[in-house]
mmCIF file of C-alpha atoms in Angstrom:
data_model
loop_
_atom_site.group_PDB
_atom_site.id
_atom_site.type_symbol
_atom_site.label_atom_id
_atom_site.label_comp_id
_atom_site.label_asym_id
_atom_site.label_seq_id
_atom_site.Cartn_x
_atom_site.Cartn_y
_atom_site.Cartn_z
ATOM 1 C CA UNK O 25 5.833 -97.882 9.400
ATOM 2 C CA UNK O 26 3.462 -95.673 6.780
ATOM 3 C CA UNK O 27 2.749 -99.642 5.854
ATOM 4 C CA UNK O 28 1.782 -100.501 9.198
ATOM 5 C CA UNK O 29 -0.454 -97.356 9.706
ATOM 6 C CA UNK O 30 -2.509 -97.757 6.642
ATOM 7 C CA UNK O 31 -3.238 -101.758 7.554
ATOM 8 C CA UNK O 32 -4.098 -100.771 10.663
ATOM 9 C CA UNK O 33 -6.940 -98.126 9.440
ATOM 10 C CA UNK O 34 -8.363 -100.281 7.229
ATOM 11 C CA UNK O 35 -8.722 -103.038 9.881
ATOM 12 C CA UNK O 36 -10.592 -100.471 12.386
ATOM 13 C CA UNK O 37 -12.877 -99.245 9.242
ATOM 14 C CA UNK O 38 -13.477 -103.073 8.594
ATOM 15 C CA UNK O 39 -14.563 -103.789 12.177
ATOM 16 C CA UNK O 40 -16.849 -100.319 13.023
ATOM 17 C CA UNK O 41 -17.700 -99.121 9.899
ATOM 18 C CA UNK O 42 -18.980 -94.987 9.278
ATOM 19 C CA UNK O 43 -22.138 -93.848 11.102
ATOM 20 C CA UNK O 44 -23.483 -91.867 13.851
ATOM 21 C CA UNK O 45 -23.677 -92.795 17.320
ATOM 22 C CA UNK O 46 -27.025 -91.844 18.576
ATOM 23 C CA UNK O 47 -26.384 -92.328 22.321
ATOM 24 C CA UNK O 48 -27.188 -88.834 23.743
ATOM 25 C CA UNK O 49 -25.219 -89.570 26.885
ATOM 26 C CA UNK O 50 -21.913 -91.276 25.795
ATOM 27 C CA UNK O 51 -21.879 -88.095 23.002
ATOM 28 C CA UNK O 52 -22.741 -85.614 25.721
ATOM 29 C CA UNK O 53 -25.244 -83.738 23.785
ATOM 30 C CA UNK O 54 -26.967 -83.047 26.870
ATOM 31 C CA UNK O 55 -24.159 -81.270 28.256
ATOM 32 C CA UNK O 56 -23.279 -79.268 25.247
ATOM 33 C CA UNK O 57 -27.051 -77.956 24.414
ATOM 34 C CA UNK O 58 -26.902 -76.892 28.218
ATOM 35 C CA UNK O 59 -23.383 -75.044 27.818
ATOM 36 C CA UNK O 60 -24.877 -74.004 24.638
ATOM 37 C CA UNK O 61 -28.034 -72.436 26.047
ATOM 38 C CA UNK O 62 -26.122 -71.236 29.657
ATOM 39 C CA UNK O 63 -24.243 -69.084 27.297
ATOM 40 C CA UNK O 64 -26.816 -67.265 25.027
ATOM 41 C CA UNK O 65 -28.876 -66.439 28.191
ATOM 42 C CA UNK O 66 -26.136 -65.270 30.978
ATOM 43 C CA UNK O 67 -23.740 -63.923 27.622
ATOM 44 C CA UNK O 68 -26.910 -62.026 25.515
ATOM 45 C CA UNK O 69 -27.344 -59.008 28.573
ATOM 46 C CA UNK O 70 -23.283 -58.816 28.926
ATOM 47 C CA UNK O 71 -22.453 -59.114 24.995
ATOM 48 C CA UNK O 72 -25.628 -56.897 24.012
ATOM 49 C CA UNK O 73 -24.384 -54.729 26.291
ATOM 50 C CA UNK O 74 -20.872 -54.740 24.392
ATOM 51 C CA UNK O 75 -22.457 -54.592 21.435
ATOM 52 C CA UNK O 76 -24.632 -51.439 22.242
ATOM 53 C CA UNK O 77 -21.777 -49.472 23.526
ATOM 54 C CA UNK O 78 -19.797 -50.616 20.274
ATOM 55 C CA UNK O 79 -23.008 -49.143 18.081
ATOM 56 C CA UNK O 80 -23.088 -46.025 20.215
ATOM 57 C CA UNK O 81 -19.468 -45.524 19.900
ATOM 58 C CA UNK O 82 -19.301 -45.815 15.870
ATOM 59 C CA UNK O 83 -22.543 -43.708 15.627
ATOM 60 C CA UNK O 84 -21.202 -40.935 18.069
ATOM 61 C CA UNK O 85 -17.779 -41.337 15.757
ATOM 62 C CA UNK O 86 -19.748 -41.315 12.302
ATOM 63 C CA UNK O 87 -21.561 -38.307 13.627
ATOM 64 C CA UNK O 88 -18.891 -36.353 15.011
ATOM 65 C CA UNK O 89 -16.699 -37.384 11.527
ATOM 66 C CA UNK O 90 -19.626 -35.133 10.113
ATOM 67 C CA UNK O 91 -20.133 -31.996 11.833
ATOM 68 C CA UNK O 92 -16.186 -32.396 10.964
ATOM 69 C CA UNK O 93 -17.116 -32.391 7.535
ATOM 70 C CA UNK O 94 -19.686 -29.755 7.719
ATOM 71 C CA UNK O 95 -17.279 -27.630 9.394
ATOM 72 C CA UNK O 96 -14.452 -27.916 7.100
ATOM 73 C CA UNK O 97 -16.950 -27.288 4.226
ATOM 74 C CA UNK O 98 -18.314 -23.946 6.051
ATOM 75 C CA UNK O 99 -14.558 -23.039 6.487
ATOM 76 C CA UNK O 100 -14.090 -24.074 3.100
ATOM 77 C CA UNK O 101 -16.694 -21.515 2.076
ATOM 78 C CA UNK O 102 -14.907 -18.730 3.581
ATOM 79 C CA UNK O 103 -11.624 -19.502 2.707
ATOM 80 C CA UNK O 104 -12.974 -19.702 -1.158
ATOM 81 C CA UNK O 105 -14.751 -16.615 -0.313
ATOM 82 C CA UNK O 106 -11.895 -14.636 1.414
ATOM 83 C CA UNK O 107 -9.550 -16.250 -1.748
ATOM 84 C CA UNK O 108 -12.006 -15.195 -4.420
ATOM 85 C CA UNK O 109 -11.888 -11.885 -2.738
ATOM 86 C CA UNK O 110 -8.038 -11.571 -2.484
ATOM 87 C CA UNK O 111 -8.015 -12.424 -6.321
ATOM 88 C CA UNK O 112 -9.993 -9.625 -7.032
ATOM 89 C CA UNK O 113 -8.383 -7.627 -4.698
ATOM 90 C CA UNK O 114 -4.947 -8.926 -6.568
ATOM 91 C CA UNK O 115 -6.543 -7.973 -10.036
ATOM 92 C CA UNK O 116 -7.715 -4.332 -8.781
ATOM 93 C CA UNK O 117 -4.427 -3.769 -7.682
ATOM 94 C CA UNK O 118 -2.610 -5.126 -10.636
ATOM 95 C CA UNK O 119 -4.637 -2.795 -12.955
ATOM 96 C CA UNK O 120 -4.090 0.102 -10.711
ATOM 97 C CA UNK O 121 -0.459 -1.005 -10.873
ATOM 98 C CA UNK O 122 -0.523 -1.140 -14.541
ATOM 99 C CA UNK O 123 -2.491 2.484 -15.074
ATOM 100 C CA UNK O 124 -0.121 4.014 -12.556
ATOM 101 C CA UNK O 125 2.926 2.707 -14.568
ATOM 102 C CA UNK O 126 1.662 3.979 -17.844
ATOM 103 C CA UNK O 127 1.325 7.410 -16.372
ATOM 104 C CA UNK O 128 4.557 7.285 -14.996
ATOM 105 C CA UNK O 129 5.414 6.382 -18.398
ATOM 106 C CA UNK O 130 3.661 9.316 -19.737
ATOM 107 C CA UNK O 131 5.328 11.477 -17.611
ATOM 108 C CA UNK O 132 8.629 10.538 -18.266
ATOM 109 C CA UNK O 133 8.131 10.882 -22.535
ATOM 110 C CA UNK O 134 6.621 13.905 -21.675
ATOM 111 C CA UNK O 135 9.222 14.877 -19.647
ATOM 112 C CA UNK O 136 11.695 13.594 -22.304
ATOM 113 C CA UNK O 137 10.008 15.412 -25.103
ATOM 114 C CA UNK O 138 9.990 18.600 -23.660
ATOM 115 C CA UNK O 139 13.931 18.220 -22.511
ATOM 116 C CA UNK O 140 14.322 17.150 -26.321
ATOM 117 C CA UNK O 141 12.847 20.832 -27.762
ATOM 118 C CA UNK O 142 14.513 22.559 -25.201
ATOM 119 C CA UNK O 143 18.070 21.179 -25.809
ATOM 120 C CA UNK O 144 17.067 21.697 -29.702
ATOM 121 C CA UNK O 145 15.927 25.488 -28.912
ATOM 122 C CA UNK O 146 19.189 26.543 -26.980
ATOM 123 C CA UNK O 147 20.996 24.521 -29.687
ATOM 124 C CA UNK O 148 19.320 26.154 -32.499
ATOM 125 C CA UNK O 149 19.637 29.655 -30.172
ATOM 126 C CA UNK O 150 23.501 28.638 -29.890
ATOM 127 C CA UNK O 151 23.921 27.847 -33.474
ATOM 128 C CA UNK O 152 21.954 31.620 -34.744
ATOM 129 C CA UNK O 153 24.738 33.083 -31.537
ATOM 130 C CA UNK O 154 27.546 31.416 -33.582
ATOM 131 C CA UNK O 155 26.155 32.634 -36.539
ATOM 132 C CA UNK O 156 25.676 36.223 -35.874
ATOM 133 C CA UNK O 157 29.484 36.156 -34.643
ATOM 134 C CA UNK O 158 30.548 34.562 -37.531
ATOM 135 C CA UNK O 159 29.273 37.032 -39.583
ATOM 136 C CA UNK O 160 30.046 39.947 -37.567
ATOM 137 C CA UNK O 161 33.611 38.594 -37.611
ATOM 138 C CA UNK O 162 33.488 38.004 -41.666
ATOM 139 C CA UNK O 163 32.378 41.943 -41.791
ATOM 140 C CA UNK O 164 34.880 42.963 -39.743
ATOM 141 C CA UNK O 165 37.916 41.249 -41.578
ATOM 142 C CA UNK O 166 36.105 42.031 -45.218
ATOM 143 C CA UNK O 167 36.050 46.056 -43.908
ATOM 144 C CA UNK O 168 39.631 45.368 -42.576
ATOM 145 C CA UNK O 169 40.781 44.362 -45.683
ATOM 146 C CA UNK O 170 39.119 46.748 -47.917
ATOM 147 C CA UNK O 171 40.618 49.384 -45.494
ATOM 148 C CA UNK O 172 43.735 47.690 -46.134
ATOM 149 C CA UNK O 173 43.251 48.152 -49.703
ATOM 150 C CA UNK O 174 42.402 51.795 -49.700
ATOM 151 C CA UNK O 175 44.965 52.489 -47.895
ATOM 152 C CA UNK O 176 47.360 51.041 -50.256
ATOM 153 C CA UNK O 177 45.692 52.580 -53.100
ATOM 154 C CA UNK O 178 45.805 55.995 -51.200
ATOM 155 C CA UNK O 179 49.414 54.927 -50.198
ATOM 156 C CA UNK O 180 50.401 54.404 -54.012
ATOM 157 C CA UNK O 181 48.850 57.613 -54.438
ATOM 158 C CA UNK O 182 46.217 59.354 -56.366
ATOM 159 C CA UNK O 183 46.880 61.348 -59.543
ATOM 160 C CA UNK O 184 46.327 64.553 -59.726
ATOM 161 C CA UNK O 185 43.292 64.572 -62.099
ATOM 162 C CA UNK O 186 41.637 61.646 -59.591
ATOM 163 C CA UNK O 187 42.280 64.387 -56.955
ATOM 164 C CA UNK O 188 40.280 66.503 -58.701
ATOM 165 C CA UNK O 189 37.743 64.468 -59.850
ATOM 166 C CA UNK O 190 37.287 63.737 -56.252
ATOM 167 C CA UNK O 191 36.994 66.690 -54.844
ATOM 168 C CA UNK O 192 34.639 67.893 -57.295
ATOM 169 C CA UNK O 193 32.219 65.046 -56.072
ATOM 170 C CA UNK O 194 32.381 65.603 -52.507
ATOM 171 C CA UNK O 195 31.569 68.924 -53.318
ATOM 172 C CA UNK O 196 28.725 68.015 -55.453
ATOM 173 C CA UNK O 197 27.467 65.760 -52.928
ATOM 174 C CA UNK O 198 27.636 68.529 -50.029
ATOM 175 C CA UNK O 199 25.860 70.636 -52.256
ATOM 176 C CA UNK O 200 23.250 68.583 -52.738
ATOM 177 C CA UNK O 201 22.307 67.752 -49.310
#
């Protein structure tokens, strides 16, 4: 069949050959150019028209797109502003936070310290107490005992000749006064 086909082409190429057929009316020219030409004067009002609304329509678009623009950047502005401000506002605070902790700080070592040499005073007070009482008490047991021991030595006795010699100081010492 493909056989059949391509002899067949060949023959009609043969027999009319390739070139242009000049007759206007068996080509219908005429009626094309005047299609043609119908169209660009009835369609250039209606599509101009189309086309003019289409061109307002983008411009009004491309226009309103930037007083968006302008308007976000203004708001922009005074957001950075307001954020620029906050950030300084955040810093102020920070070092007021930062002062007001170190005096707090301050407060509490001083605090501390002066706790410290008061604890060390009443220690120091209850450490002299202790001592005083200690010493008191060591007086009291050293005159205890050497009571104890003159009174064993007066127990034992005294000779006569101490006796004497004892009473002749006191009376010396009466006298003297």
């Amino acid at each position: 069949m493909i056989r059949n086909f391509v002899l067949l082409a060949s023959e009609a190429v043969e027999h009319s050959g390739f070139g242009l057929n000049t007759d206007i009316l068996e080509t219908n020219l005429i009626n094309l150019v005047i299609v043609i030409g119908l169209l660009i004067y009835a369609g250039r009002g209606f599509l101009g028209k189309i086309l003019s609304a289409r061109l307002e329509s983008i411009q009004s678009a491309i226009a309103d797109a930037e007083k968006r623009q302008k308007d976000a950047s203004d708001k922009l502005a005074v957001q950075q502003g307001k954020l620029a401000q906050a950030k300084t506002e955040a810093d102020n605070l920070r070092q007021k936070a930062e002062a007001d902790a170190k005096h707090a700080a301050d407060l509490i070592l001083a605090t501390v310290d002066a706790d410290i040499a008061r604890l060390r005073e009443a220690a120091d007070q209850e450490i002299a107490t202790e001592q005083d009482r200690v010493i008191v008490q060591l007086r009291q047991q050293v005159a205890e005992k050497a009571l104890a021991s003159v009174q064993s030595y007066f127990d034992r006795g005294l000779s006569e000749s101490t006796q004497i010699e004892l009473i002749d100081r006191s009376i010396a010492l009466l006298s003297s006064d």
